[in-house]
Short mmCIF file of C-alpha atoms in Angstrom, two decimals:
data_model
loop_
_atom_site.label_atom_id
_atom_site.label_comp_id
_atom_site.label_asym_id
_atom_site.label_seq_id
_atom_site.Cartn_x
_atom_site.Cartn_y
_atom_site.Cartn_z
CA MET A 1 138.92 -13.87 149.52
CA ILE A 2 137.54 -10.34 149.94
CA ARG A 3 134.30 -9.55 151.76
CA TRP A 4 133.28 -6.39 149.92
CA GLU A 5 130.10 -5.76 151.93
CA ARG A 6 132.00 -5.85 155.22
CA MET A 7 134.69 -3.53 153.83
CA ALA A 8 132.06 -1.02 152.66
CA LYS A 9 130.40 -0.94 156.08
CA THR A 10 133.73 -0.40 157.79
CA LEU A 11 134.67 2.45 155.45
CA ALA A 12 131.35 4.12 156.26
CA LEU A 13 132.65 4.49 159.82
CA CYS A 14 135.02 7.18 158.52
CA GLY A 15 132.16 9.68 158.25
CA VAL A 16 131.07 8.95 161.83
CA LEU A 17 134.58 9.55 163.15
CA TRP A 18 134.88 12.82 161.26
CA VAL A 19 131.55 14.04 162.62
CA ILE A 20 132.64 13.20 166.16
CA ALA A 21 135.91 15.11 165.77
CA ARG A 22 134.37 18.06 163.88
CA ARG A 23 137.78 19.04 162.60
CA ARG A 24 139.17 18.95 159.09
CA GLN A 25 142.48 17.63 160.45
CA ALA A 26 140.67 14.53 161.70
CA LEU A 27 139.63 13.41 158.22
CA LEU A 28 142.98 11.92 157.15
CA PRO A 29 143.62 9.81 160.31
CA ALA A 30 139.97 8.73 160.31
CA LEU A 31 140.28 7.64 156.69
CA GLY A 32 143.53 5.81 157.45
CA PHE A 33 142.04 4.03 160.47
CA CYS A 34 138.93 2.94 158.59
CA SER A 35 140.97 1.79 155.58
CA VAL A 36 143.18 -0.42 157.76
CA LEU A 37 140.13 -1.69 159.64
CA ALA A 38 138.36 -2.45 156.35
CA ILE A 39 141.30 -4.49 155.06
CA MET A 40 141.63 -6.25 158.41
CA THR A 41 137.97 -7.28 158.63
CA GLY A 42 137.14 -7.63 154.95
CA SER A 43 140.03 -9.75 153.66
CA HIS A 44 140.71 -13.41 154.34
CA PRO A 45 144.17 -14.16 152.92
CA VAL A 46 144.38 -17.72 154.33
CA ALA A 47 141.59 -19.54 152.53
CA GLY A 48 140.44 -22.72 154.24
CA ALA A 49 142.40 -22.02 157.41
CA SER A 50 141.07 -22.88 160.82
CA PRO A 51 139.78 -20.04 163.06
CA ARG A 52 143.07 -20.18 164.99
CA ILE A 53 145.01 -19.16 161.91
CA ALA A 54 142.40 -16.81 160.45
CA ASP A 55 141.95 -14.90 163.72
CA ALA A 56 145.71 -14.40 164.02
CA VAL A 57 145.84 -12.42 160.76
CA PRO A 58 144.28 -9.19 162.19
CA TRP A 59 147.25 -8.84 164.55
CA LEU A 60 149.36 -7.98 161.50
CA TYR A 61 147.27 -4.84 160.94
CA LEU A 62 146.95 -3.83 164.60
CA PRO A 63 149.99 -1.47 164.81
CA ALA A 64 148.83 0.57 161.80
CA ALA A 65 145.25 0.69 163.10
CA LEU A 66 146.36 1.85 166.55
CA ALA A 67 148.63 4.53 165.08
CA CYS A 68 145.82 5.97 162.94
CA PHE A 69 143.36 5.76 165.84
CA ALA A 70 145.78 7.61 168.14
CA ALA A 71 146.24 10.33 165.50
CA TRP A 72 142.46 10.69 165.26
CA LEU A 73 142.06 10.83 169.05
CA ALA A 74 144.43 13.80 169.13
CA GLN A 75 141.87 15.77 167.11
CA VAL A 76 138.85 15.22 169.38
CA GLY A 77 137.80 16.78 172.66
CA SER A 78 138.70 15.31 176.02
CA LEU A 79 135.23 13.90 176.77
CA ALA A 80 134.92 12.30 173.33
CA ARG A 81 138.46 10.96 173.69
CA VAL A 82 137.60 9.20 176.96
CA VAL A 83 134.36 7.77 175.57
CA CYS A 84 136.00 6.56 172.36
CA CYS A 85 138.90 4.97 174.26
CA ALA A 86 136.45 3.18 176.53
CA CYS A 87 134.48 1.92 173.53
CA ALA A 88 137.64 0.75 171.77
CA VAL A 89 138.88 -1.08 174.87
CA GLY A 90 135.46 -2.65 175.40
CA ALA A 91 135.26 -3.79 171.79
CA GLY A 92 138.77 -5.24 171.96
CA LEU A 93 138.07 -7.12 175.19
CA GLY A 94 134.77 -8.43 173.83
CA TRP A 95 136.41 -9.69 170.64
CA GLY A 96 139.23 -11.27 172.61
CA TRP A 97 136.81 -13.03 174.94
CA GLU A 98 134.72 -14.30 172.03
CA ASN A 99 137.79 -15.75 170.31
CA ARG A 100 139.76 -16.73 173.41
CA SER A 101 139.80 -20.44 172.55
CA ASN A 102 141.68 -19.68 169.33
CA TYR A 103 144.57 -18.23 171.32
CA LEU A 104 144.52 -20.54 174.34
CA THR A 105 144.26 -23.84 172.45
CA LEU A 106 147.08 -25.04 170.20
CA SER A 107 146.44 -27.34 167.26
CA THR A 108 147.60 -30.96 167.35
CA ASP A 109 150.51 -30.42 164.97
CA ALA A 110 151.72 -27.40 166.95
CA LEU A 111 151.71 -29.44 170.17
CA GLU A 112 153.43 -32.27 168.34
CA ILE A 113 156.21 -30.01 167.09
CA ARG A 114 156.65 -28.52 170.56
CA ALA A 115 156.94 -32.00 172.08
CA ALA A 116 159.46 -33.05 169.41
CA ASN A 117 161.57 -30.02 170.24
CA SER A 118 161.85 -31.45 173.73
CA TRP A 119 162.45 -35.17 173.17
CA LYS A 120 164.84 -34.80 170.23
CA HIS A 121 167.56 -33.61 172.62
CA GLU A 122 167.31 -36.93 174.48
CA LEU A 123 168.31 -38.91 171.39
CA GLY A 124 171.90 -37.81 171.22
CA ALA A 125 174.08 -36.65 168.36
CA GLY A 126 173.85 -38.67 165.18
CA ALA A 127 170.37 -40.01 165.90
CA TYR A 128 168.26 -40.88 162.86
CA VAL A 129 164.47 -40.51 163.01
CA ALA A 130 162.10 -41.78 160.34
CA TYR A 131 158.48 -40.66 160.30
CA VAL A 132 155.56 -40.19 157.93
CA SER A 133 155.50 -36.52 157.01
CA ARG A 134 153.12 -36.58 154.04
CA ALA A 135 149.95 -38.49 153.25
CA LYS A 136 147.91 -37.08 150.36
CA ARG A 137 147.22 -33.45 151.35
CA ARG A 138 148.39 -33.76 154.95
CA VAL A 139 151.93 -32.56 155.70
CA LEU A 140 153.92 -32.52 158.94
CA VAL A 141 157.54 -31.36 159.27
CA LEU A 142 159.17 -31.98 162.63
CA PRO A 143 161.97 -29.66 163.84
CA PHE A 144 165.00 -31.75 162.90
CA TYR A 145 166.48 -29.05 160.67
CA ASP A 146 168.34 -27.02 163.30
CA LYS A 147 171.67 -27.67 165.05
CA SER A 148 170.36 -30.52 167.21
CA GLU A 149 172.46 -33.03 165.17
CA VAL A 150 169.39 -35.22 164.66
CA SER A 151 168.80 -36.29 161.07
CA SER A 152 165.51 -37.58 159.73
CA ALA A 153 163.80 -39.35 156.87
CA ARG A 154 160.45 -37.87 155.87
CA LEU A 155 158.49 -40.83 154.57
CA ALA A 156 155.77 -40.22 152.01
CA ASP A 157 155.23 -43.75 150.68
CA ASP A 158 155.97 -47.28 151.77
CA ALA A 159 158.46 -47.85 148.95
CA GLN A 160 161.04 -45.43 150.32
CA THR A 161 164.13 -47.15 151.70
CA ILE A 162 165.65 -46.29 155.06
CA ALA A 163 169.39 -45.77 155.00
CA THR A 164 170.35 -47.41 158.30
CA PRO A 165 169.34 -50.75 159.87
CA SER A 166 168.97 -49.27 163.40
CA PHE A 167 167.18 -45.98 163.98
CA TYR A 168 164.22 -44.28 165.64
CA TYR A 169 160.73 -44.39 164.18
CA TYR A 170 158.12 -41.79 165.12
CA ARG A 171 154.43 -42.56 164.69
CA SER A 172 153.17 -39.09 163.87
CA SER A 173 149.66 -37.68 164.11
CA ILE A 174 149.25 -38.30 160.37
CA CYS A 175 149.06 -42.01 161.24
CA SER A 176 145.77 -41.32 163.09
CA THR A 177 144.10 -39.81 160.02
CA PRO A 178 142.22 -41.68 157.27
CA ASP A 179 144.81 -40.47 154.75
CA GLY A 180 147.81 -41.84 156.63
CA ARG A 181 146.55 -44.81 158.62
CA ASP A 182 147.14 -47.48 155.95
CA LEU A 183 150.45 -45.96 154.88
CA CYS A 184 151.80 -46.03 158.43
CA ALA A 185 150.59 -49.61 158.91
CA ARG A 186 152.48 -50.73 155.79
CA ILE A 187 155.67 -49.00 156.87
CA GLU A 188 155.47 -50.30 160.43
CA SER A 189 154.93 -53.85 159.20
CA ARG A 190 158.52 -53.73 157.87
CA LEU A 191 159.96 -52.66 161.22
CA GLU A 192 160.66 -54.15 164.62
CA LEU A 193 159.48 -51.50 167.07
CA THR A 194 160.21 -50.93 170.75
CA PRO A 195 158.20 -48.04 172.25
CA LEU A 196 160.22 -45.40 174.09
CA LYS A 197 157.91 -42.42 174.55
CA GLU A 198 154.15 -42.06 174.14
CA ILE A 199 152.27 -38.75 174.14
CA THR A 200 148.50 -38.21 173.93
CA LEU A 201 147.40 -34.97 172.27
CA PRO A 202 143.97 -33.36 171.80
CA ALA A 203 142.53 -33.62 168.29
CA VAL A 204 142.55 -30.00 167.10
CA ALA A 205 142.89 -29.48 163.35
CA SER A 206 144.98 -26.58 162.06
CA LEU A 207 143.15 -26.55 158.70
CA ALA A 208 139.37 -26.61 158.47
CA HIS A 209 139.34 -28.65 155.25
CA LEU A 210 141.52 -31.36 156.82
CA PRO A 211 139.59 -32.28 159.99
CA LEU A 212 140.71 -34.78 162.60
CA ASP A 213 138.71 -37.48 164.34
CA PRO A 214 137.36 -36.17 167.66
CA GLN A 215 139.13 -38.68 169.91
CA PRO A 216 142.60 -37.84 171.35
CA ILE A 217 145.60 -38.66 169.18
CA THR A 218 148.50 -40.73 170.49
CA VAL A 219 151.96 -40.27 168.99
CA VAL A 220 154.79 -42.67 169.81
CA LEU A 221 158.57 -42.65 169.50
CA PHE A 222 160.08 -46.11 168.91
CA LYS A 223 163.50 -47.63 168.76
CA ALA A 224 163.36 -49.42 165.42
CA LYS A 225 165.19 -51.71 163.09
CA LEU A 226 164.34 -53.24 159.76
CA ARG A 227 162.81 -56.69 159.84
CA ARG A 228 164.88 -59.40 158.31
CA GLN A 229 163.57 -60.40 154.95
CA GLN A 230 162.52 -64.03 154.84
CA PRO A 231 164.36 -65.95 152.12
CA VAL A 232 162.23 -66.90 149.18
CA PRO A 233 162.16 -70.71 148.75
#
């Protein structure tokens, strides 16, 4: 999504910077700086993302913007250079303070993945973890794909079979959502579960169009085994 009006206003800043510098050599770096700034503020490449993700995108353009701004500063007088640097620092600090929560607060799935990176090493080599990783549009992939020697089964429906009779089952955050609650209940009804580790996480959605209920989310690691099927008379 492109915000054309915001891009046009940002590009208009190029004329202001050239007037401040009053040098022909300042035109090119001013144009470069304003072009990068226009793309940074006027484009939104992650449609539907939460503010945490959307506000992280401008950091990709920051090195180019700073390089062009430094080249422009080299063309202005010392007093104007000090004033412009002070304004730039003030604007950066103000923007950072306004959006501080987006950098200081991790989403639920990010905290969940970080916690899994810790407890997976307690399971030992050859451990097998089953968990619900997909429910409709919600997806969660835990970090069992590295050299930790922990294998996993990513469950997406209650018909999927589990390859071993004794394993670990992880009740993921998807189980606390309307999309995954019934699915997890059906899967867990087929298992005998012994809780091993319980973690309570804040409900912070990573995608704006997939919100979470406001109450804290509890995820649980279980020792599990398949229930014995009752013989049919």
